[in-house]
Amino acid sequence: MDEQPILVEQRLGYRVVTLNRPQRLNACTEAMHVALRAALNEAEADTDCRALLITGAGRGFCAGQDLNDRLSKAGDTPVLGGALEAYYNPLVRKLRALPFPVVAAVNGVAAGAGCNIALACDIVLAARSASFIQSFAKIGLVPDSGGTWILPRLIGPARARALALTAQPLPAETAEAWGMIWKAVDDGALMTEAHKLCTHFAAAPTMGLALIKRALDESWDNDLEAQLELERELQREASLSPDYAEGVRAFMEKRPPVFGGRKGR
Ligand code: T3D
């Protein structure tokens, strides 16, 4: 079952990573983490890659940690922390820091770390039938993979607290209404919409988009003064990119811009 825990597909200007353990709703194993880390590193190293799409095979997006790996034959459970340090935390850091947009196409249930991995992506599209579950409290754990940080920032402390403490599933449409995700779309339209978004990003000014990611992420910890300083610095950096020059030229010449992305022109 675990021969290929993820599938990677190369598209024009972007890559698609599919979590591929459908019988277990794509629950994460060590092998999946190792493969995922390699895939993200390879996408980052490839300057032709200007966006990443993450989705799940089968009827689920990801059910978090595979709990089969957390029970020994004797029936005892391990003390946790190591897997967060080795796998989940680096994964969330990497998703946030990739120098291009990361789109999650949540095709079905996203539970536990699977929910928070989706929320760590830049844009979350979900099938209308999908749901989001902070399932940790059901098994005596604490939301991880950045959930306790990102959830209250996305939906406010009252809703974040209730979701984390009750572990109730949140339907995709409510997640959209609460501002937790970008959009809930008809199930049949999910992948078309996700590919459309990535195709758009594959022709976008990627260096500028990477700086936008940084500005928004760093804003959480900044006061207005610090953020204004950061914007000044990032704008200076953006203005040095060939894509900025092309954007202005194309506007003046009344033609569509041709952005070189991560390579410049
Ligand atoms: O190092 C560390 O461990 C710390 C890190 C922790 C991160 C975490 O993510 S902790 C949270 C782990 N995840 C969960 O607790 C979620 C467990 N799954 C569920 O609650 C339910 O499966 C769902 C609500 C996600 C979906 O329910 P449903 O009814 O649609 O499907 P199902 O029948 O429960 O699941 C289908 C199959 O997938 C089933 O296998 P079977 O009976 O057909 O052979 C089920 O056992 C399997 N499955 C689902 N989630 C997991 C899983 N197997 C192993 N681990 C899972 N997490």
PDB file of C-alpha atoms and ligand atoms in Angstrom:
ATOM      1  CA  MET A   1       0.000   0.000   0.000  1.00  0.00           C
ATOM      2  CA  ASP A   2       2.838   2.379   0.799  1.00  0.00           C
ATOM      3  CA  GLU A   3       4.844   1.927  -2.380  1.00  0.00           C
ATOM      4  CA  GLN A   4       4.233   5.469  -3.497  1.00  0.00           C
ATOM      5  CA  PRO A   5       2.931   7.464  -0.528  1.00  0.00           C
ATOM      6  CA  ILE A   6       2.790  10.545  -2.723  1.00  0.00           C
ATOM      7  CA  LEU A   7       2.523  11.103  -6.463  1.00  0.00           C
ATOM      8  CA  VAL A   8       4.229  14.026  -8.139  1.00  0.00           C
ATOM      9  CA  GLU A   9       3.132  15.366 -11.496  1.00  0.00           C
ATOM     10  CA  GLN A  10       4.917  18.001 -13.499  1.00  0.00           C
ATOM     11  CA  ARG A  11       2.669  20.512 -15.267  1.00  0.00           C
ATOM     12  CA  LEU A  12       3.636  23.535 -17.319  1.00  0.00           C
ATOM     13  CA  GLY A  13       5.027  25.934 -14.682  1.00  0.00           C
ATOM     14  CA  TYR A  14       3.814  24.048 -11.600  1.00  0.00           C
ATOM     15  CA  ARG A  15       3.785  20.699  -9.846  1.00  0.00           C
ATOM     16  CA  VAL A  16       1.002  18.620  -8.369  1.00  0.00           C
ATOM     17  CA  VAL A  17       1.596  16.558  -5.245  1.00  0.00           C
ATOM     18  CA  THR A  18      -1.072  13.967  -4.452  1.00  0.00           C
ATOM     19  CA  LEU A  19      -1.089  12.331  -1.022  1.00  0.00           C
ATOM     20  CA  ASN A  20      -1.547   8.730  -1.991  1.00  0.00           C
ATOM     21  CA  ARG A  21      -2.748   6.404   0.770  1.00  0.00           C
ATOM     22  CA  PRO A  22      -6.450   6.444  -0.096  1.00  0.00           C
ATOM     23  CA  GLN A  23      -7.381   3.359   1.972  1.00  0.00           C
ATOM     24  CA  ARG A  24      -6.358   5.286   5.099  1.00  0.00           C
ATOM     25  CA  LEU A  25      -7.652   8.672   3.925  1.00  0.00           C
ATOM     26  CA  ASN A  26      -4.038   9.624   3.152  1.00  0.00           C
ATOM     27  CA  ALA A  27      -2.953   9.478   6.798  1.00  0.00           C
ATOM     28  CA  CYS A  28       0.700  10.442   7.198  1.00  0.00           C
ATOM     29  CA  THR A  29       3.474   7.914   7.693  1.00  0.00           C
ATOM     30  CA  GLU A  30       7.189   8.488   8.009  1.00  0.00           C
ATOM     31  CA  ALA A  31       7.615   7.340   4.398  1.00  0.00           C
ATOM     32  CA  MET A  32       5.036   9.884   3.266  1.00  0.00           C
ATOM     33  CA  HIS A  33       6.823  12.658   5.159  1.00  0.00           C
ATOM     34  CA  VAL A  34      10.177  11.703   3.662  1.00  0.00           C
ATOM     35  CA  ALA A  35       8.742  11.656   0.139  1.00  0.00           C
ATOM     36  CA  LEU A  36       6.875  14.905   0.690  1.00  0.00           C
ATOM     37  CA  ARG A  37       9.991  16.644   1.973  1.00  0.00           C
ATOM     38  CA  ALA A  38      11.942  15.524  -1.092  1.00  0.00           C
ATOM     39  CA  ALA A  39       9.137  16.670  -3.412  1.00  0.00           C
ATOM     40  CA  LEU A  40       8.966  20.123  -1.825  1.00  0.00           C
ATOM     41  CA  ASN A  41      12.750  20.505  -1.921  1.00  0.00           C
ATOM     42  CA  GLU A  42      12.814  19.491  -5.582  1.00  0.00           C
ATOM     43  CA  ALA A  43      10.023  21.922  -6.438  1.00  0.00           C
ATOM     44  CA  GLU A  44      11.897  24.697  -4.659  1.00  0.00           C
ATOM     45  CA  ALA A  45      15.142  23.892  -6.481  1.00  0.00           C
ATOM     46  CA  ASP A  46      13.428  23.933  -9.897  1.00  0.00           C
ATOM     47  CA  THR A  47      13.210  27.565 -10.990  1.00  0.00           C
ATOM     48  CA  ASP A  48      10.630  26.581 -13.630  1.00  0.00           C
ATOM     49  CA  CYS A  49       8.264  25.618 -10.813  1.00  0.00           C
ATOM     50  CA  ARG A  50       6.099  28.651 -10.017  1.00  0.00           C
ATOM     51  CA  ALA A  51       3.284  27.071  -7.991  1.00  0.00           C
ATOM     52  CA  LEU A  52       2.434  23.876  -6.167  1.00  0.00           C
ATOM     53  CA  LEU A  53      -0.892  22.085  -5.915  1.00  0.00           C
ATOM     54  CA  ILE A  54      -1.465  19.648  -3.040  1.00  0.00           C
ATOM     55  CA  THR A  55      -4.425  17.276  -3.006  1.00  0.00           C
ATOM     56  CA  GLY A  56      -5.402  13.815  -1.826  1.00  0.00           C
ATOM     57  CA  ALA A  57      -6.144  10.560  -3.651  1.00  0.00           C
ATOM     58  CA  GLY A  58      -9.546   8.951  -3.130  1.00  0.00           C
ATOM     59  CA  ARG A  59     -12.280  10.348  -0.920  1.00  0.00           C
ATOM     60  CA  GLY A  60     -10.145  12.110   1.702  1.00  0.00           C
ATOM     61  CA  PHE A  61      -7.556  14.869   1.712  1.00  0.00           C
ATOM     62  CA  CYS A  62      -5.547  13.713   4.754  1.00  0.00           C
ATOM     63  CA  ALA A  63      -6.545  12.186   8.105  1.00  0.00           C
ATOM     64  CA  GLY A  64      -3.428  13.366   9.934  1.00  0.00           C
ATOM     65  CA  GLN A  65      -0.959  11.037  11.567  1.00  0.00           C
ATOM     66  CA  ASP A  66      -1.465   7.345  10.777  1.00  0.00           C
ATOM     67  CA  LEU A  67      -2.477   6.063  14.201  1.00  0.00           C
ATOM     68  CA  ASN A  68      -1.413   2.528  13.294  1.00  0.00           C
ATOM     69  CA  ASP A  69       2.114   3.787  13.844  1.00  0.00           C
ATOM     70  CA  ARG A  70       1.233   4.985  17.347  1.00  0.00           C
ATOM     71  CA  LEU A  71       0.240   1.721  18.936  1.00  0.00           C
ATOM     72  CA  SER A  72       2.709  -1.025  19.739  1.00  0.00           C
ATOM     73  CA  LYS A  73       1.839  -4.731  19.784  1.00  0.00           C
ATOM     74  CA  ALA A  74       1.702  -4.493  23.569  1.00  0.00           C
ATOM     75  CA  GLY A  75      -1.002  -1.838  23.185  1.00  0.00           C
ATOM     76  CA  ASP A  76       1.017   1.009  24.679  1.00  0.00           C
ATOM     77  CA  THR A  77       1.433   4.433  23.073  1.00  0.00           C
ATOM     78  CA  PRO A  78       4.657   6.392  22.535  1.00  0.00           C
ATOM     79  CA  VAL A  79       5.577   9.722  24.075  1.00  0.00           C
ATOM     80  CA  LEU A  80       5.197  12.233  21.242  1.00  0.00           C
ATOM     81  CA  GLY A  81       7.176  15.255  20.177  1.00  0.00           C
ATOM     82  CA  GLY A  82       9.845  13.669  18.012  1.00  0.00           C
ATOM     83  CA  ALA A  83       7.682  13.417  14.889  1.00  0.00           C
ATOM     84  CA  LEU A  84       6.665  17.056  15.224  1.00  0.00           C
ATOM     85  CA  GLU A  85      10.282  18.125  15.418  1.00  0.00           C
ATOM     86  CA  ALA A  86      11.408  15.806  12.629  1.00  0.00           C
ATOM     87  CA  TYR A  87       8.497  16.031  10.202  1.00  0.00           C
ATOM     88  CA  TYR A  88       5.388  18.103  10.895  1.00  0.00           C
ATOM     89  CA  ASN A  89       7.072  21.329  12.003  1.00  0.00           C
ATOM     90  CA  PRO A  90       9.603  21.390   9.133  1.00  0.00           C
ATOM     91  CA  LEU A  91       6.751  20.622   6.709  1.00  0.00           C
ATOM     92  CA  VAL A  92       4.672  23.576   7.891  1.00  0.00           C
ATOM     93  CA  ARG A  93       7.717  25.882   7.848  1.00  0.00           C
ATOM     94  CA  LYS A  94       8.542  24.775   4.317  1.00  0.00           C
ATOM     95  CA  LEU A  95       4.981  25.245   3.017  1.00  0.00           C
ATOM     96  CA  ARG A  96       4.936  28.789   4.370  1.00  0.00           C
ATOM     97  CA  ALA A  97       8.393  29.639   3.020  1.00  0.00           C
ATOM     98  CA  LEU A  98       8.249  28.183  -0.511  1.00  0.00           C
ATOM     99  CA  PRO A  99       9.001  31.024  -2.939  1.00  0.00           C
ATOM    100  CA  PHE A 100       5.775  30.521  -4.899  1.00  0.00           C
ATOM    101  CA  PRO A 101       2.085  30.025  -4.064  1.00  0.00           C
ATOM    102  CA  VAL A 102       0.958  26.704  -2.638  1.00  0.00           C
ATOM    103  CA  VAL A 103      -2.660  25.755  -3.360  1.00  0.00           C
ATOM    104  CA  ALA A 104      -4.443  23.042  -1.353  1.00  0.00           C
ATOM    105  CA  ALA A 105      -7.301  21.331  -3.172  1.00  0.00           C
ATOM    106  CA  VAL A 106      -9.122  19.706  -0.271  1.00  0.00           C
ATOM    107  CA  ASN A 107     -11.060  16.939  -1.961  1.00  0.00           C
ATOM    108  CA  GLY A 108     -12.540  15.345   1.182  1.00  0.00           C
ATOM    109  CA  VAL A 109     -12.075  15.176   4.911  1.00  0.00           C
ATOM    110  CA  ALA A 110      -9.024  16.985   6.326  1.00  0.00           C
ATOM    111  CA  ALA A 111      -8.507  15.862   9.918  1.00  0.00           C
ATOM    112  CA  GLY A 112      -5.855  16.368  12.603  1.00  0.00           C
ATOM    113  CA  ALA A 113      -2.537  17.393  11.121  1.00  0.00           C
ATOM    114  CA  GLY A 114      -4.163  16.929   7.699  1.00  0.00           C
ATOM    115  CA  CYS A 115      -6.436  19.872   8.446  1.00  0.00           C
ATOM    116  CA  ASN A 116      -3.583  22.083   9.593  1.00  0.00           C
ATOM    117  CA  ILE A 117      -1.316  21.108   6.702  1.00  0.00           C
ATOM    118  CA  ALA A 118      -4.090  22.316   4.371  1.00  0.00           C
ATOM    119  CA  LEU A 119      -4.446  25.555   6.333  1.00  0.00           C
ATOM    120  CA  ALA A 120      -0.681  26.139   6.116  1.00  0.00           C
ATOM    121  CA  CYS A 121      -0.996  26.387   2.331  1.00  0.00           C
ATOM    122  CA  ASP A 122      -1.402  29.825   0.775  1.00  0.00           C
ATOM    123  CA  ILE A 123      -4.793  29.239  -0.800  1.00  0.00           C
ATOM    124  CA  VAL A 124      -7.264  26.569   0.235  1.00  0.00           C
ATOM    125  CA  LEU A 125      -9.957  25.454  -2.200  1.00  0.00           C
ATOM    126  CA  ALA A 126     -12.298  22.754  -0.946  1.00  0.00           C
ATOM    127  CA  ALA A 127     -14.907  20.493  -2.439  1.00  0.00           C
ATOM    128  CA  ARG A 128     -18.335  21.345  -1.061  1.00  0.00           C
ATOM    129  CA  SER A 129     -18.558  17.850   0.466  1.00  0.00           C
ATOM    130  CA  ALA A 130     -15.215  18.229   2.291  1.00  0.00           C
ATOM    131  CA  SER A 131     -14.893  18.941   5.989  1.00  0.00           C
ATOM    132  CA  PHE A 132     -12.210  20.184   8.358  1.00  0.00           C
ATOM    133  CA  ILE A 133     -11.697  18.541  11.742  1.00  0.00           C
ATOM    134  CA  GLN A 134      -9.353  19.470  14.564  1.00  0.00           C
ATOM    135  CA  SER A 135      -9.660  15.856  15.650  1.00  0.00           C
ATOM    136  CA  PHE A 136      -6.836  15.955  18.207  1.00  0.00           C
ATOM    137  CA  ALA A 137      -9.119  16.414  21.227  1.00  0.00           C
ATOM    138  CA  LYS A 138     -10.892  13.166  20.351  1.00  0.00           C
ATOM    139  CA  ILE A 139      -7.738  11.222  21.164  1.00  0.00           C
ATOM    140  CA  GLY A 140      -6.350  13.380  23.968  1.00  0.00           C
ATOM    141  CA  LEU A 141      -3.894  15.405  21.869  1.00  0.00           C
ATOM    142  CA  VAL A 142      -3.316  19.082  21.180  1.00  0.00           C
ATOM    143  CA  PRO A 143      -3.769  20.634  17.705  1.00  0.00           C
ATOM    144  CA  ASP A 144      -0.367  20.709  16.043  1.00  0.00           C
ATOM    145  CA  SER A 145       1.183  21.532  12.665  1.00  0.00           C
ATOM    146  CA  GLY A 146       0.576  25.208  13.408  1.00  0.00           C
ATOM    147  CA  GLY A 147      -3.144  24.803  14.148  1.00  0.00           C
ATOM    148  CA  THR A 148      -3.127  26.698  17.444  1.00  0.00           C
ATOM    149  CA  TRP A 149      -1.374  29.593  15.690  1.00  0.00           C
ATOM    150  CA  ILE A 150      -3.180  29.807  12.384  1.00  0.00           C
ATOM    151  CA  LEU A 151      -6.757  28.923  13.390  1.00  0.00           C
ATOM    152  CA  PRO A 152      -7.394  31.863  15.750  1.00  0.00           C
ATOM    153  CA  ARG A 153      -5.777  34.178  13.216  1.00  0.00           C
ATOM    154  CA  LEU A 154      -8.053  32.935  10.446  1.00  0.00           C
ATOM    155  CA  ILE A 155     -11.378  32.630  12.259  1.00  0.00           C
ATOM    156  CA  GLY A 156     -10.942  34.396  15.606  1.00  0.00           C
ATOM    157  CA  PRO A 157     -10.385  32.994  19.098  1.00  0.00           C
ATOM    158  CA  ALA A 158     -13.974  31.978  19.906  1.00  0.00           C
ATOM    159  CA  ARG A 159     -14.441  29.762  16.872  1.00  0.00           C
ATOM    160  CA  ALA A 160     -10.885  28.410  17.035  1.00  0.00           C
ATOM    161  CA  ARG A 161     -11.328  27.458  20.668  1.00  0.00           C
ATOM    162  CA  ALA A 162     -14.638  25.708  20.026  1.00  0.00           C
ATOM    163  CA  LEU A 163     -13.300  23.769  17.028  1.00  0.00           C
ATOM    164  CA  ALA A 164     -10.184  22.684  18.925  1.00  0.00           C
ATOM    165  CA  LEU A 165     -12.032  21.722  22.113  1.00  0.00           C
ATOM    166  CA  THR A 166     -15.008  19.930  20.514  1.00  0.00           C
ATOM    167  CA  ALA A 167     -13.261  18.368  17.490  1.00  0.00           C
ATOM    168  CA  GLN A 168     -16.495  18.903  15.562  1.00  0.00           C
ATOM    169  CA  PRO A 169     -16.259  18.697  11.768  1.00  0.00           C
ATOM    170  CA  LEU A 170     -16.598  22.023   9.976  1.00  0.00           C
ATOM    171  CA  PRO A 171     -18.247  21.734   6.534  1.00  0.00           C
ATOM    172  CA  ALA A 172     -16.366  23.385   3.675  1.00  0.00           C
ATOM    173  CA  GLU A 173     -19.102  25.956   3.077  1.00  0.00           C
ATOM    174  CA  THR A 174     -18.978  27.110   6.705  1.00  0.00           C
ATOM    175  CA  ALA A 175     -15.176  27.179   6.505  1.00  0.00           C
ATOM    176  CA  GLU A 176     -15.541  29.552   3.557  1.00  0.00           C
ATOM    177  CA  ALA A 177     -18.186  31.663   5.319  1.00  0.00           C
ATOM    178  CA  TRP A 178     -15.881  31.953   8.368  1.00  0.00           C
ATOM    179  CA  GLY A 179     -12.888  32.999   6.271  1.00  0.00           C
ATOM    180  CA  MET A 180     -10.928  29.854   7.113  1.00  0.00           C
ATOM    181  CA  ILE A 181     -10.494  28.923   3.453  1.00  0.00           C
ATOM    182  CA  TRP A 182     -10.631  30.752   0.141  1.00  0.00           C
ATOM    183  CA  LYS A 183     -13.542  28.930  -1.519  1.00  0.00           C
ATOM    184  CA  ALA A 184     -15.807  25.904  -1.405  1.00  0.00           C
ATOM    185  CA  VAL A 185     -16.660  24.737  -4.914  1.00  0.00           C
ATOM    186  CA  ASP A 186     -18.783  21.962  -6.403  1.00  0.00           C
ATOM    187  CA  ASP A 187     -17.017  18.625  -5.990  1.00  0.00           C
ATOM    188  CA  GLY A 188     -16.768  18.091  -9.734  1.00  0.00           C
ATOM    189  CA  ALA A 189     -15.227  21.535 -10.252  1.00  0.00           C
ATOM    190  CA  LEU A 190     -12.515  21.306  -7.578  1.00  0.00           C
ATOM    191  CA  MET A 191      -9.577  20.117  -9.638  1.00  0.00           C
ATOM    192  CA  THR A 192     -10.469  22.297 -12.638  1.00  0.00           C
ATOM    193  CA  GLU A 193     -10.550  25.358 -10.370  1.00  0.00           C
ATOM    194  CA  ALA A 194      -7.298  24.365  -8.645  1.00  0.00           C
ATOM    195  CA  HIS A 195      -5.483  23.833 -11.950  1.00  0.00           C
ATOM    196  CA  LYS A 196      -6.838  27.135 -13.264  1.00  0.00           C
ATOM    197  CA  LEU A 197      -5.378  28.911 -10.245  1.00  0.00           C
ATOM    198  CA  CYS A 198      -1.995  27.223 -10.626  1.00  0.00           C
ATOM    199  CA  THR A 199      -1.922  27.947 -14.364  1.00  0.00           C
ATOM    200  CA  HIS A 200      -2.516  31.592 -13.496  1.00  0.00           C
ATOM    201  CA  PHE A 201       0.358  31.523 -10.984  1.00  0.00           C
ATOM    202  CA  ALA A 202       2.625  29.772 -13.513  1.00  0.00           C
ATOM    203  CA  ALA A 203       2.573  32.975 -15.584  1.00  0.00           C
ATOM    204  CA  ALA A 204       2.590  35.439 -12.677  1.00  0.00           C
ATOM    205  CA  PRO A 205       5.452  37.612 -11.322  1.00  0.00           C
ATOM    206  CA  THR A 206       6.656  34.887  -8.946  1.00  0.00           C
ATOM    207  CA  MET A 207       9.343  36.864  -7.129  1.00  0.00           C
ATOM    208  CA  GLY A 208       6.766  39.497  -6.239  1.00  0.00           C
ATOM    209  CA  LEU A 209       4.339  36.837  -5.046  1.00  0.00           C
ATOM    210  CA  ALA A 210       7.024  35.344  -2.794  1.00  0.00           C
ATOM    211  CA  LEU A 211       7.550  38.785  -1.246  1.00  0.00           C
ATOM    212  CA  ILE A 212       3.777  39.143  -0.721  1.00  0.00           C
ATOM    213  CA  LYS A 213       3.808  35.834   1.180  1.00  0.00           C
ATOM    214  CA  ARG A 214       6.607  37.158   3.379  1.00  0.00           C
ATOM    215  CA  ALA A 215       4.909  40.493   4.017  1.00  0.00           C
ATOM    216  CA  LEU A 216       1.647  38.849   5.076  1.00  0.00           C
ATOM    217  CA  ASP A 217       3.307  36.202   7.237  1.00  0.00           C
ATOM    218  CA  GLU A 218       5.567  38.663   9.034  1.00  0.00           C
ATOM    219  CA  SER A 219       2.677  41.083   9.629  1.00  0.00           C
ATOM    220  CA  TRP A 220       1.276  38.830  12.382  1.00  0.00           C
ATOM    221  CA  ASP A 221       4.134  39.751  14.693  1.00  0.00           C
ATOM    222  CA  ASN A 222       4.634  43.382  13.633  1.00  0.00           C
ATOM    223  CA  ASP A 223       3.119  46.645  14.761  1.00  0.00           C
ATOM    224  CA  LEU A 224       2.156  49.115  12.002  1.00  0.00           C
ATOM    225  CA  GLU A 225       5.503  50.928  12.170  1.00  0.00           C
ATOM    226  CA  ALA A 226       7.493  47.710  11.735  1.00  0.00           C
ATOM    227  CA  GLN A 227       5.208  46.577   8.940  1.00  0.00           C
ATOM    228  CA  LEU A 228       5.593  49.885   7.072  1.00  0.00           C
ATOM    229  CA  GLU A 229       9.358  49.427   7.277  1.00  0.00           C
ATOM    230  CA  LEU A 230       9.050  45.863   6.022  1.00  0.00           C
ATOM    231  CA  GLU A 231       6.854  46.971   3.114  1.00  0.00           C
ATOM    232  CA  ARG A 232       9.424  49.594   2.161  1.00  0.00           C
ATOM    233  CA  GLU A 233      12.194  46.993   2.155  1.00  0.00           C
ATOM    234  CA  LEU A 234      10.197  44.364   0.252  1.00  0.00           C
ATOM    235  CA  GLN A 235       8.990  46.940  -2.284  1.00  0.00           C
ATOM    236  CA  ARG A 236      12.607  47.924  -2.922  1.00  0.00           C
ATOM    237  CA  GLU A 237      13.430  44.262  -3.480  1.00  0.00           C
ATOM    238  CA  ALA A 238      10.379  43.759  -5.740  1.00  0.00           C
ATOM    239  CA  SER A 239      11.326  46.764  -7.836  1.00  0.00           C
ATOM    240  CA  LEU A 240      14.675  45.141  -8.629  1.00  0.00           C
ATOM    241  CA  SER A 241      12.966  42.143 -10.227  1.00  0.00           C
ATOM    242  CA  PRO A 242      12.784  41.968 -14.035  1.00  0.00           C
ATOM    243  CA  ASP A 243       9.081  41.197 -13.664  1.00  0.00           C
ATOM    244  CA  TYR A 244       8.410  44.645 -12.243  1.00  0.00           C
ATOM    245  CA  ALA A 245      10.115  46.291 -15.230  1.00  0.00           C
ATOM    246  CA  GLU A 246       8.144  44.034 -17.567  1.00  0.00           C
ATOM    247  CA  GLY A 247       4.879  44.750 -15.730  1.00  0.00           C
ATOM    248  CA  VAL A 248       5.285  48.501 -16.143  1.00  0.00           C
ATOM    249  CA  ARG A 249       6.471  48.231 -19.769  1.00  0.00           C
ATOM    250  CA  ALA A 250       3.572  45.948 -20.695  1.00  0.00           C
ATOM    251  CA  PHE A 251       1.083  48.297 -19.058  1.00  0.00           C
ATOM    252  CA  MET A 252       2.447  51.303 -20.940  1.00  0.00           C
ATOM    253  CA  GLU A 253       2.508  49.373 -24.219  1.00  0.00           C
ATOM    254  CA  LYS A 254      -1.047  48.115 -23.625  1.00  0.00           C
ATOM    255  CA  ARG A 255      -0.120  44.441 -24.025  1.00  0.00           C
ATOM    256  CA  PRO A 256      -0.220  41.435 -21.676  1.00  0.00           C
ATOM    257  CA  PRO A 257       2.970  41.087 -19.616  1.00  0.00           C
ATOM    258  CA  VAL A 258       5.327  38.148 -20.093  1.00  0.00           C
ATOM    259  CA  PHE A 259       6.751  37.469 -16.655  1.00  0.00           C
ATOM    260  CA  GLY A 260       9.960  35.477 -16.337  1.00  0.00           C
ATOM    261  CA  GLY A 261       9.103  34.381 -12.800  1.00  0.00           C
ATOM    262  CA  ARG A 262      11.861  32.896 -10.676  1.00  0.00           C
ATOM    263  CA  LYS A 263      14.358  32.954 -13.545  1.00  0.00           C
ATOM    264  CA  GLY A 264      13.984  36.603 -14.386  1.00  0.00           C
ATOM    265  CA  ARG A 265      14.022  37.252 -18.142  1.00  0.00           C
TER     266      ARG A 265
HETATM  267  O1  T3D B   1       3.702  12.178  16.285  1.00  0.00           O
HETATM  268  C1  T3D B   1       2.464  12.267  16.430  1.00  0.00           C
HETATM  269  O2  T3D B   1       1.704  11.301  16.355  1.00  0.00           O
HETATM  270  C2  T3D B   1       1.877  13.613  16.714  1.00  0.00           C
HETATM  271  C3  T3D B   1       1.206  14.127  15.505  1.00  0.00           C
HETATM  272  C4  T3D B   1      -0.125  14.092  15.466  1.00  0.00           C
HETATM  273  C5  T3D B   1      -0.819  14.604  14.283  1.00  0.00           C
HETATM  274  C6  T3D B   1      -2.221  14.120  14.129  1.00  0.00           C
HETATM  275  O3  T3D B   1      -2.684  14.270  13.054  1.00  0.00           O
HETATM  276  S1  T3D B   1      -3.044  13.437  15.429  1.00  0.00           S
HETATM  277  C7  T3D B   1      -4.657  13.138  14.769  1.00  0.00           C
HETATM  278  C8  T3D B   1      -4.704  11.850  13.987  1.00  0.00           C
HETATM  279  N1  T3D B   1      -5.893  11.757  13.191  1.00  0.00           N
HETATM  280  C9  T3D B   1      -7.081  11.440  13.699  1.00  0.00           C
HETATM  281  O4  T3D B   1      -7.276  11.280  14.880  1.00  0.00           O
HETATM  282  C10 T3D B   1      -8.210  11.234  12.718  1.00  0.00           C
HETATM  283  C11 T3D B   1      -8.657   9.784  12.726  1.00  0.00           C
HETATM  284  N2  T3D B   1      -9.656   9.547  11.722  1.00  0.00           N
HETATM  285  C12 T3D B   1     -10.946   9.859  11.892  1.00  0.00           C
HETATM  286  O5  T3D B   1     -11.347  10.420  12.876  1.00  0.00           O
HETATM  287  C13 T3D B   1     -11.871   9.484  10.787  1.00  0.00           C
HETATM  288  O6  T3D B   1     -11.265   8.504  10.003  1.00  0.00           O
HETATM  289  C14 T3D B   1     -12.277  10.662   9.885  1.00  0.00           C
HETATM  290  C15 T3D B   1     -13.200  11.603  10.659  1.00  0.00           C
HETATM  291  C16 T3D B   1     -11.054  11.417   9.377  1.00  0.00           C
HETATM  292  C17 T3D B   1     -13.056  10.136   8.660  1.00  0.00           C
HETATM  293  O7  T3D B   1     -14.101   9.318   9.079  1.00  0.00           O
HETATM  294  P1  T3D B   1     -14.855   8.355   8.041  1.00  0.00           P
HETATM  295  O8  T3D B   1     -15.980   7.722   8.785  1.00  0.00           O
HETATM  296  O9  T3D B   1     -15.164   9.126   6.821  1.00  0.00           O
HETATM  297  O10 T3D B   1     -13.770   7.274   7.598  1.00  0.00           O
HETATM  298  P2  T3D B   1     -13.223   6.031   8.456  1.00  0.00           P
HETATM  299  O11 T3D B   1     -14.053   4.833   8.189  1.00  0.00           O
HETATM  300  O12 T3D B   1     -13.026   6.416   9.866  1.00  0.00           O
HETATM  301  O13 T3D B   1     -11.770   5.860   7.809  1.00  0.00           O
HETATM  302  C18 T3D B   1     -11.557   5.129   6.599  1.00  0.00           C
HETATM  303  C19 T3D B   1     -10.356   4.239   6.791  1.00  0.00           C
HETATM  304  O14 T3D B   1      -9.222   5.071   7.049  1.00  0.00           O
HETATM  305  C20 T3D B   1     -10.523   3.357   8.028  1.00  0.00           C
HETATM  306  O15 T3D B   1      -9.822   2.165   7.766  1.00  0.00           O
HETATM  307  P3  T3D B   1     -10.649   0.780   7.551  1.00  0.00           P
HETATM  308  O16 T3D B   1     -11.508   0.568   8.749  1.00  0.00           O
HETATM  309  O17 T3D B   1     -11.456   1.016   6.301  1.00  0.00           O
HETATM  310  O18 T3D B   1      -9.572  -0.255   7.374  1.00  0.00           O
HETATM  311  C21 T3D B   1      -9.772   4.120   9.084  1.00  0.00           C
HETATM  312  O19 T3D B   1      -9.269   3.324  10.122  1.00  0.00           O
HETATM  313  C22 T3D B   1      -8.624   4.709   8.278  1.00  0.00           C
HETATM  314  N3  T3D B   1      -8.085   5.921   8.932  1.00  0.00           N
HETATM  315  C23 T3D B   1      -8.657   7.123   8.983  1.00  0.00           C
HETATM  316  N4  T3D B   1      -7.879   7.971   9.665  1.00  0.00           N
HETATM  317  C24 T3D B   1      -6.805   7.260  10.034  1.00  0.00           C
HETATM  318  C25 T3D B   1      -6.920   5.950   9.571  1.00  0.00           C
HETATM  319  N5  T3D B   1      -6.005   5.033   9.802  1.00  0.00           N
HETATM  320  C26 T3D B   1      -4.920   5.385  10.528  1.00  0.00           C
HETATM  321  N6  T3D B   1      -4.726   6.643  10.987  1.00  0.00           N
HETATM  322  C27 T3D B   1      -5.629   7.602  10.768  1.00  0.00           C
HETATM  323  N7  T3D B   1      -5.391   8.871  11.217  1.00  0.00           N
END
